[in-house]
Tab-separated table of C-alpha atoms and ligand atoms in Angstrom:
chain	number	residue	atom	x	y	z
A	1	MET	CA	-35.507	-10.936	-1.865
A	2	ASN	CA	-33.127	-11.155	-4.799
A	3	PRO	CA	-31.310	-7.812	-5.085
A	4	THR	CA	-29.568	-8.651	-8.395
A	5	PRO	CA	-31.924	-6.641	-10.679
A	6	ALA	CA	-31.477	-3.610	-8.401
A	7	PHE	CA	-27.701	-4.103	-8.435
A	8	ARG	CA	-27.740	-4.417	-12.216
A	9	ARG	CA	-29.549	-1.095	-12.470
A	10	ALA	CA	-27.129	0.490	-10.003
A	11	PHE	CA	-23.897	-0.790	-11.579
A	12	ARG	CA	-24.462	-1.423	-15.293
A	13	GLY	CA	-22.136	0.864	-17.252
A	14	ARG	CA	-20.945	2.576	-14.054
A	15	ARG	CA	-17.280	3.113	-13.323
A	16	VAL	CA	-15.944	1.350	-10.261
A	17	VAL	CA	-12.511	1.358	-8.638
A	18	ILE	CA	-11.439	-1.311	-6.166
A	19	THR	CA	-8.259	-0.744	-4.173
A	20	GLY	CA	-6.768	-4.084	-3.193
A	21	GLY	CA	-8.605	-5.405	-6.235
A	22	LEU	CA	-6.302	-8.384	-6.772
A	23	GLY	CA	-6.732	-9.537	-3.186
A	24	PHE	CA	-9.154	-12.003	-1.627
A	25	ILE	CA	-12.339	-9.984	-1.204
A	26	GLY	CA	-11.487	-7.347	-3.841
A	27	SER	CA	-11.181	-9.921	-6.618
A	28	ASN	CA	-14.441	-11.655	-5.671
A	29	LEU	CA	-16.159	-8.260	-5.626
A	30	ALA	CA	-14.636	-7.466	-9.030
A	31	ALA	CA	-16.053	-10.660	-10.559
A	32	ARG	CA	-19.512	-9.868	-9.219
A	33	LEU	CA	-19.364	-6.283	-10.533
A	34	VAL	CA	-18.211	-7.442	-13.971
A	35	GLY	CA	-21.221	-9.784	-13.990
A	36	LEU	CA	-23.446	-6.787	-13.210
A	37	GLY	CA	-22.040	-4.868	-16.184
A	38	ALA	CA	-19.801	-2.388	-14.335
A	39	LYS	CA	-16.581	-0.968	-15.794
A	40	VAL	CA	-14.077	-2.079	-13.219
A	41	THR	CA	-10.580	-0.788	-12.452
A	42	LEU	CA	-8.441	-2.641	-9.944
A	43	ILE	CA	-5.616	-0.901	-8.104
A	44	ASP	CA	-3.230	-3.284	-6.393
A	45	SER	CA	0.428	-3.177	-5.380
A	46	LEU	CA	0.841	-6.907	-6.069
A	47	ILE	CA	3.262	-7.007	-3.149
A	48	PRO	CA	3.077	-10.641	-1.941
A	49	GLU	CA	2.718	-9.755	1.777
A	50	TYR	CA	-0.527	-7.927	1.032
A	51	GLY	CA	-2.160	-10.782	-0.810
A	52	GLY	CA	-2.637	-9.551	-4.392
A	53	ASN	CA	-2.516	-12.405	-6.902
A	54	LEU	CA	-3.233	-12.192	-10.655
A	55	ARG	CA	-4.599	-15.734	-10.476
A	56	ASN	CA	-7.558	-14.257	-8.571
A	57	ILE	CA	-8.768	-12.490	-11.700
A	58	ALA	CA	-7.887	-15.178	-14.261
A	59	ALA	CA	-11.564	-15.550	-15.224
A	60	ILE	CA	-12.183	-11.798	-15.701
A	61	ARG	CA	-8.745	-10.591	-16.827
A	62	ARG	CA	-10.001	-9.231	-20.167
A	63	GLN	CA	-12.983	-7.466	-18.608
A	64	VAL	CA	-11.161	-5.339	-16.028
A	65	THR	CA	-8.495	-2.637	-16.088
A	66	VAL	CA	-5.585	-3.432	-13.797
A	67	ASN	CA	-3.389	-0.717	-12.368
A	68	ILE	CA	-0.403	-2.119	-10.498
A	69	SER	CA	0.441	0.565	-7.990
A	70	ASP	CA	0.536	1.165	-4.269
A	71	VAL	CA	-2.050	3.292	-2.483
A	72	ARG	CA	0.830	4.814	-0.504
A	73	ASN	CA	2.350	7.962	-2.050
A	74	ASN	CA	0.487	7.363	-5.285
A	75	HIS	CA	0.603	10.415	-7.550
A	76	ALA	CA	-1.650	8.717	-10.095
A	77	LEU	CA	-4.650	8.593	-7.739
A	78	PRO	CA	-6.295	11.815	-9.027
A	79	HIS	CA	-6.129	10.400	-12.542
A	80	LEU	CA	-7.402	6.989	-11.408
A	81	LEU	CA	-10.329	8.318	-9.362
A	82	ARG	CA	-11.534	11.164	-11.566
A	83	GLY	CA	-14.845	10.316	-13.250
A	84	GLN	CA	-15.385	7.151	-11.212
A	85	ASP	CA	-18.794	6.440	-9.668
A	86	PHE	CA	-17.793	4.058	-6.875
A	87	LEU	CA	-14.680	3.416	-4.789
A	88	PHE	CA	-14.446	0.158	-2.859
A	89	ASN	CA	-11.571	0.719	-0.533
A	90	LEU	CA	-10.130	-2.697	0.309
A	91	ALA	CA	-6.373	-2.187	0.119
A	92	GLY	CA	-5.031	-2.967	3.559
A	93	GLN	CA	-2.451	-4.542	5.788
A	94	THR	CA	-4.435	-7.279	7.529
A	95	SER	CA	-2.024	-9.144	9.807
A	96	HIS	CA	-2.420	-8.333	13.504
A	97	LEU	CA	1.020	-9.787	14.177
A	98	ASP	CA	2.787	-7.833	11.438
A	99	SER	CA	1.131	-4.657	12.662
A	100	MET	CA	2.971	-5.117	15.974
A	101	THR	CA	6.387	-5.734	14.431
A	102	GLU	CA	6.049	-3.244	11.551
A	103	PRO	CA	3.732	-0.572	12.927
A	104	ASP	CA	4.866	2.102	10.478
A	105	THR	CA	3.835	0.017	7.482
A	106	ASP	CA	0.432	-0.606	9.011
A	107	LEU	CA	0.076	3.126	9.702
A	108	GLU	CA	1.030	4.039	6.139
A	109	ILE	CA	-1.447	1.666	4.498
A	110	ASN	CA	-4.390	1.508	6.887
A	111	CYS	CA	-4.378	5.105	8.003
A	112	ARG	CA	-2.295	7.604	6.017
A	113	ALA	CA	-3.207	6.153	2.594
A	114	GLN	CA	-6.906	6.239	3.541
A	115	LEU	CA	-6.668	9.932	4.305
A	116	ALA	CA	-4.834	10.481	1.005
A	117	LEU	CA	-7.533	8.619	-0.956
A	118	LEU	CA	-10.267	10.669	0.683
A	119	GLU	CA	-8.396	13.889	-0.048
A	120	VAL	CA	-8.190	12.901	-3.711
A	121	CYS	CA	-11.947	12.281	-3.672
A	122	ARG	CA	-12.594	15.667	-2.038
A	123	ARG	CA	-10.470	17.558	-4.542
A	124	HIS	CA	-11.152	15.641	-7.731
A	125	ASN	CA	-14.362	13.646	-7.398
A	126	PRO	CA	-16.558	14.671	-4.455
A	127	GLY	CA	-19.593	12.892	-5.912
A	128	ILE	CA	-18.004	9.426	-5.693
A	129	ARG	CA	-19.606	6.761	-3.453
A	130	VAL	CA	-17.114	5.062	-1.096
A	131	VAL	CA	-17.200	1.850	0.950
A	132	PHE	CA	-14.339	1.150	3.355
A	133	ALA	CA	-13.397	-2.363	4.520
A	134	SER	CA	-12.717	-2.233	8.251
A	135	THR	CA	-12.257	-5.061	10.722
A	136	ARG	CA	-13.713	-6.329	13.980
A	137	GLN	CA	-10.199	-5.732	15.425
A	138	ILE	CA	-11.295	-2.169	16.214
A	139	TYR	CA	-13.356	-3.535	19.159
A	140	GLY	CA	-10.476	-5.306	20.868
A	141	ARG	CA	-11.386	-7.922	23.491
A	142	PRO	CA	-15.191	-8.233	23.717
A	143	ARG	CA	-16.846	-7.049	26.917
A	144	TYR	CA	-20.085	-8.723	25.876
A	145	LEU	CA	-21.288	-10.978	23.098
A	146	PRO	CA	-22.491	-10.740	20.435
A	147	VAL	CA	-20.593	-7.525	19.740
A	148	ASP	CA	-22.811	-4.786	18.327
A	149	GLU	CA	-21.746	-1.450	16.834
A	150	LYS	CA	-22.222	0.304	20.220
A	151	HIS	CA	-19.568	-1.856	21.869
A	152	PRO	CA	-16.599	0.172	23.235
A	153	LEU	CA	-13.731	0.549	20.800
A	154	GLN	CA	-10.518	-0.524	22.473
A	155	PRO	CA	-8.166	-2.167	19.941
A	156	VAL	CA	-5.477	-4.453	21.327
A	157	ASP	CA	-3.124	-4.142	18.356
A	158	VAL	CA	-1.734	-1.529	15.988
A	159	ASN	CA	-3.875	-2.888	13.151
A	160	GLY	CA	-7.070	-2.197	15.090
A	161	ILE	CA	-5.959	1.331	15.978
A	162	ASN	CA	-5.096	2.243	12.388
A	163	LYS	CA	-8.235	0.677	10.945
A	164	LEU	CA	-10.255	2.639	13.476
A	165	ALA	CA	-8.554	5.837	12.311
A	166	GLY	CA	-9.276	4.813	8.695
A	167	GLU	CA	-12.965	4.411	9.604
A	168	GLN	CA	-13.040	7.761	11.350
A	169	TYR	CA	-11.557	9.521	8.321
A	170	HIS	CA	-14.259	8.029	6.105
A	171	LEU	CA	-17.008	9.132	8.497
A	172	LEU	CA	-15.480	12.591	8.890
A	173	TYR	CA	-15.206	13.133	5.141
A	174	SER	CA	-18.790	11.964	4.813
A	175	ALA	CA	-20.098	14.318	7.514
A	176	VAL	CA	-17.965	17.368	6.740
A	177	HIS	CA	-17.078	17.175	3.053
A	178	GLY	CA	-20.070	15.249	1.764
A	179	ILE	CA	-18.036	12.314	0.397
A	180	ARG	CA	-20.712	9.643	0.749
A	181	SER	CA	-18.930	6.870	2.623
A	182	SER	CA	-19.941	3.714	4.464
A	183	VAL	CA	-17.869	1.390	6.640
A	184	LEU	CA	-18.160	-2.381	6.950
A	185	ARG	CA	-16.494	-4.143	9.882
A	186	LEU	CA	-15.511	-7.555	8.653
A	187	THR	CA	-15.157	-10.594	10.833
A	188	ASN	CA	-13.234	-13.739	9.770
A	189	THR	CA	-14.005	-14.109	6.079
A	190	ILE	CA	-13.386	-17.290	4.113
A	191	GLY	CA	-13.734	-18.408	0.516
A	192	PRO	CA	-11.886	-18.884	-2.776
A	193	HIS	CA	-8.880	-16.535	-3.189
A	194	MET	CA	-8.267	-16.332	0.550
A	195	ARG	CA	-4.671	-16.444	1.596
A	196	VAL	CA	-3.397	-19.882	2.519
A	197	LYS	CA	0.341	-19.503	2.731
A	198	ASP	CA	1.102	-17.707	5.932
A	199	ALA	CA	-0.372	-18.241	9.411
A	200	ARG	CA	0.468	-14.621	10.251
A	201	GLN	CA	-2.276	-13.566	7.817
A	202	THR	CA	-5.099	-15.988	8.509
A	203	PHE	CA	-5.260	-19.153	10.494
A	204	VAL	CA	-8.149	-20.741	8.537
A	205	GLY	CA	-6.397	-20.404	5.175
A	206	THR	CA	-3.299	-22.007	6.656
A	207	TRP	CA	-5.363	-24.839	8.116
A	208	ILE	CA	-7.003	-25.445	4.713
A	209	ARG	CA	-3.602	-25.707	3.017
A	210	GLN	CA	-2.334	-28.078	5.702
A	211	ALA	CA	-5.499	-30.179	5.738
A	212	LEU	CA	-5.388	-30.648	1.964
A	213	ALA	CA	-1.717	-31.612	2.155
A	214	GLY	CA	-2.536	-34.190	4.831
A	215	GLU	CA	-0.409	-32.364	7.377
A	216	THR	CA	-0.982	-31.836	11.066
A	217	PHE	CA	-2.297	-28.442	11.972
A	218	GLU	CA	-2.311	-26.644	15.281
A	219	VAL	CA	-5.291	-25.617	17.363
A	220	TRP	CA	-4.320	-23.268	20.143
A	221	GLY	CA	-6.785	-23.773	22.937
A	222	GLY	CA	-9.802	-24.538	20.770
A	223	GLN	CA	-12.718	-23.348	22.882
A	224	GLN	CA	-12.526	-19.757	21.547
A	225	LEU	CA	-15.580	-18.819	19.503
A	226	ARG	CA	-15.596	-17.109	16.104
A	227	ASP	CA	-18.153	-16.366	13.415
A	228	PHE	CA	-17.225	-16.673	9.765
A	229	THR	CA	-18.578	-14.856	6.728
A	230	TYR	CA	-18.453	-16.508	3.322
A	231	VAL	CA	-16.914	-14.200	0.752
A	232	ASP	CA	-19.995	-14.095	-1.533
A	233	ASP	CA	-22.062	-12.887	1.416
A	234	ALA	CA	-19.435	-10.238	2.193
A	235	VAL	CA	-19.516	-9.092	-1.459
A	236	GLU	CA	-23.297	-8.729	-1.222
A	237	ALA	CA	-22.852	-6.477	1.808
A	238	PHE	CA	-20.412	-4.248	-0.112
A	239	LEU	CA	-22.915	-3.872	-2.944
A	240	LEU	CA	-25.739	-3.016	-0.548
A	241	ALA	CA	-23.573	-0.530	1.355
A	242	ALA	CA	-22.636	1.187	-1.918
A	243	THR	CA	-26.159	1.482	-3.247
A	244	ARG	CA	-28.416	2.125	-0.237
A	245	PRO	CA	-28.717	5.788	0.762
A	246	GLU	CA	-29.385	4.653	4.375
A	247	ALA	CA	-25.799	3.364	4.527
A	248	VAL	CA	-24.133	6.741	3.980
A	249	GLY	CA	-22.158	7.905	7.002
A	250	HIS	CA	-22.768	4.648	8.866
A	251	VAL	CA	-20.800	1.704	10.200
A	252	PHE	CA	-22.050	-1.886	10.060
A	253	ASN	CA	-20.841	-5.201	11.462
A	254	LEU	CA	-20.840	-8.204	9.189
A	255	GLY	CA	-21.721	-11.229	11.256
A	256	GLY	CA	-21.597	-14.865	10.264
A	257	ARG	CA	-24.558	-17.251	10.102
A	258	GLY	CA	-23.516	-18.887	13.297
A	259	LYS	CA	-20.674	-19.236	15.720
A	260	ILE	CA	-18.345	-22.160	16.212
A	261	ASN	CA	-15.355	-22.888	18.400
A	262	LEU	CA	-12.014	-23.515	16.753
A	263	ALA	CA	-11.782	-27.167	17.859
A	264	ASP	CA	-15.107	-27.940	16.142
A	265	LEU	CA	-14.077	-25.946	13.079
A	266	ALA	CA	-10.841	-27.948	12.869
A	267	ALA	CA	-12.733	-31.241	13.107
A	268	MET	CA	-15.142	-30.083	10.371
A	269	LEU	CA	-12.211	-29.188	8.158
A	270	VAL	CA	-10.419	-32.527	8.606
A	271	LYS	CA	-13.615	-34.259	7.511
A	272	GLU	CA	-14.145	-31.886	4.581
A	273	ALA	CA	-10.569	-32.153	3.307
A	274	GLY	CA	-10.964	-35.922	3.438
A	275	SER	CA	-7.301	-36.675	2.867
A	276	GLY	CA	-7.416	-39.272	5.630
A	277	ARG	CA	-4.068	-38.020	6.829
A	278	ALA	CA	-4.722	-34.534	8.151
A	279	LYS	CA	-4.643	-34.362	11.918
A	280	VAL	CA	-5.265	-31.736	14.524
A	281	ARG	CA	-2.772	-31.187	17.319
A	282	ALA	CA	-3.951	-29.311	20.398
A	283	TYR	CA	-1.706	-26.660	21.902
A	284	PRO	CA	-2.293	-24.465	24.935
A	285	ALA	CA	-4.513	-21.429	24.362
A	286	ASP	CA	-2.965	-18.326	22.833
A	287	ARG	CA	-1.957	-16.145	25.763
A	288	ARG	CA	-0.510	-13.276	23.733
A	289	LYS	CA	-1.713	-9.907	24.857
A	290	ILE	CA	-3.150	-9.254	21.396
A	291	ASP	CA	-5.452	-12.299	21.459
A	292	ILE	CA	-9.105	-11.285	21.722
A	293	GLY	CA	-10.596	-14.481	23.210
A	294	ASP	CA	-14.147	-15.195	21.990
A	295	PHE	CA	-15.661	-13.065	19.267
A	296	TYR	CA	-18.879	-13.072	17.343
A	297	ALA	CA	-20.705	-10.128	15.880
A	298	ASP	CA	-24.252	-8.893	16.165
A	299	GLY	CA	-25.311	-8.357	12.570
A	300	SER	CA	-28.827	-7.122	13.297
A	301	LEU	CA	-28.167	-3.481	12.328
A	302	ILE	CA	-27.170	-4.283	8.742
A	303	ALA	CA	-30.052	-6.770	8.530
A	304	ARG	CA	-32.542	-4.114	9.635
A	305	ARG	CA	-31.166	-1.139	7.711
A	306	LEU	CA	-29.878	-2.744	4.496
A	307	GLY	CA	-31.594	-6.122	4.451
A	308	TRP	CA	-28.298	-8.053	4.492
A	309	ARG	CA	-28.367	-11.568	5.847
A	310	PRO	CA	-25.548	-14.055	5.354
A	311	ARG	CA	-26.878	-17.037	3.418
A	312	THR	CA	-23.956	-19.430	3.691
A	313	THR	CA	-23.402	-21.708	6.675
A	314	ILE	CA	-19.910	-22.348	8.006
A	315	ARG	CA	-20.043	-25.897	6.675
A	316	GLN	CA	-21.012	-24.720	3.166
A	317	ALA	CA	-18.353	-22.006	3.263
A	318	LEU	CA	-15.648	-24.482	4.239
A	319	ALA	CA	-16.801	-27.014	1.643
A	320	ARG	CA	-16.688	-24.446	-1.191
A	321	THR	CA	-13.325	-23.089	-0.116
A	322	VAL	CA	-11.767	-26.545	0.200
A	323	ALA	CA	-13.199	-27.507	-3.208
A	324	TYR	CA	-11.543	-24.445	-4.768
A	325	TYR	CA	-8.120	-25.126	-3.265
A	326	ARG	CA	-8.232	-28.825	-4.100
A	327	THR	CA	-7.224	-27.816	-7.637
A	328	GLU	CA	-5.964	-24.242	-7.214
A	329	LEU	CA	-3.581	-24.625	-4.274
A	330	PRO	CA	-0.343	-24.616	-6.339
A	331	HIS	CA	-1.164	-21.098	-7.580
A	332	TYR	CA	-1.293	-19.771	-4.031
A	333	LEU	CA	1.941	-21.134	-2.543
B	1	LIG	C1	-2.070	-19.248	13.556
B	1	LIG	C2	-3.007	-20.031	14.452
B	1	LIG	C3	-3.921	-19.370	15.249
B	1	LIG	N1	-4.751	-20.080	16.072
B	1	LIG	C4	-5.742	-19.364	16.885
B	1	LIG	C5	-5.221	-18.283	17.772
B	1	LIG	C6	-6.365	-17.285	17.851
B	1	LIG	O1	-7.229	-17.620	18.906
B	1	LIG	C7	-7.060	-17.472	16.517
B	1	LIG	C8	-6.749	-16.354	15.511
B	1	LIG	O2	-7.896	-15.705	15.384
B	1	LIG	P1	-8.336	-14.443	14.486
B	1	LIG	O3	-9.802	-14.481	14.547
B	1	LIG	O4	-7.624	-13.228	14.941
B	1	LIG	O5	-7.930	-14.800	13.022
B	1	LIG	P2	-6.837	-14.360	12.038
B	1	LIG	O6	-6.888	-15.375	10.977
B	1	LIG	O7	-5.551	-14.185	12.779
B	1	LIG	O8	-7.337	-12.913	11.480
B	1	LIG	C9	-8.224	-12.759	10.382
B	1	LIG	O9	-9.500	-12.321	10.735
B	1	LIG	C10	-9.633	-11.037	11.339
B	1	LIG	C11	-11.069	-10.659	11.445
B	1	LIG	C12	-8.845	-9.965	10.675
B	1	LIG	O10	-9.144	-8.788	10.734
B	1	LIG	C13	-7.557	-10.373	10.078
B	1	LIG	O11	-7.162	-9.407	9.163
B	1	LIG	C14	-7.672	-11.714	9.417
B	1	LIG	O12	-6.465	-12.111	8.905
B	1	LIG	O13	-6.619	-18.704	15.987
B	1	LIG	C15	-4.731	-21.455	16.112
B	1	LIG	O14	-5.488	-22.093	16.854
B	1	LIG	N2	-3.825	-22.124	15.318
B	1	LIG	C16	-2.965	-21.467	14.468
B	1	LIG	O15	-2.174	-22.122	13.758
C-alpha cells in the first residue's frame, strides 16, 4: 500500500509544528511534510548539544518557518501553537550518559517542557493532533525479546524515567482533556542528518564519522543485539500516528527490519565506508549499570493497527547514511 495520496489529503494546506524541527528526525519529517503540501513551522533551540543544525533544512529553507527558541520556559508557545493542526513533539535531550550527569536538564526538557506544551494545547488549541517521540529506554534492560509494549517499564537511566513521564503526560492529556495524542517509542534510528560528532549521543553516528575518516573505532563487547530503523521509515510512522484515529491515546514501538549484533554492524560499516583504512578495535563489553544488554523491539502492534512496516534493511540504511556523509560530513563537525 502506498499511503502518500492519503497523507497528501491529510496534510495539504494544514498547519504543522515540529519541536526539535532542526534535529535529525524533525528535519527529515519537515522535508516530507513540505513535499505533502503542509505549512510547516519548526521550533528549535539550535543549542549544539541537542542536535539542531540549519544544514538539515538547507533544501527546504524557503518553504518552512523557523522559530529559534527553547521549549523550556517559552512564553511564545501559545502564539506558536494557536491555529495549528498538528504538533510533532520531537524536541528532546537524547543522551543516556548526559541524563546521568545533568539530570535537571533532562528533566526540564523531556518532562517539564512536555507538560508545558500540553498545557498550552489544552488552553489555546485543544483540537490539535499531537505525536510524541519517546524512546525504547523507558523499558530498561529487557526481560524478554523481542520487547513488546506490554513489557515492564523499568528505566535504568534518568533519560528513560523522564521520557516515560513525558509519555504519561501525553496519554493523560489525551484521556482526560481530549488532546488527541499518540506516542512512538523509537529504537536506534539512523539516516542523513543523524548526529556524528559525539559518542555520548549516538554510537553509530560516531562510527560512521570515524569509518569515513579511515580511523579506528571501538566496539565494546560486540555480541549485543540491536535493531535499527531508517529515518524515512520512522517519518512514515509519525505520519501514520498523526492521521489514524486508531492511534489516539496509544503507544507503539518502532522496530527495525531485523536485528544485528554490533560486531557484525561494525564489519558492515567498514565495508560500506570503503576507505580501506578504517578498522575496528574490540574492547571489553560495556559493564556500566545503565547498559541495557540486548535489545530489539516487537513492532507487530503498529503493523496491525496502523499498517506500518519498516521497508529499509540495515544494509540499505547504512549505505544511504554513509553516502550522505561522504560529502556532507564537514557540515556536521
Ligand atoms: C560509544 C560506544 C558505544 N558502544 C556500545 C555500548 C552499548 O552497548 C551500545 C550503545 O547502545 P545504544 O543502543 O544505547 O545506543 P546509543 O547510540 O547510545 O543511543 C541511541 O539510541 C537510543 C534508542 C536512544 O534513545 C538514544 O537517544 C540514542 O542516542 O554501543 C560501542 O560499542 N562503541 C562505542 O564507541
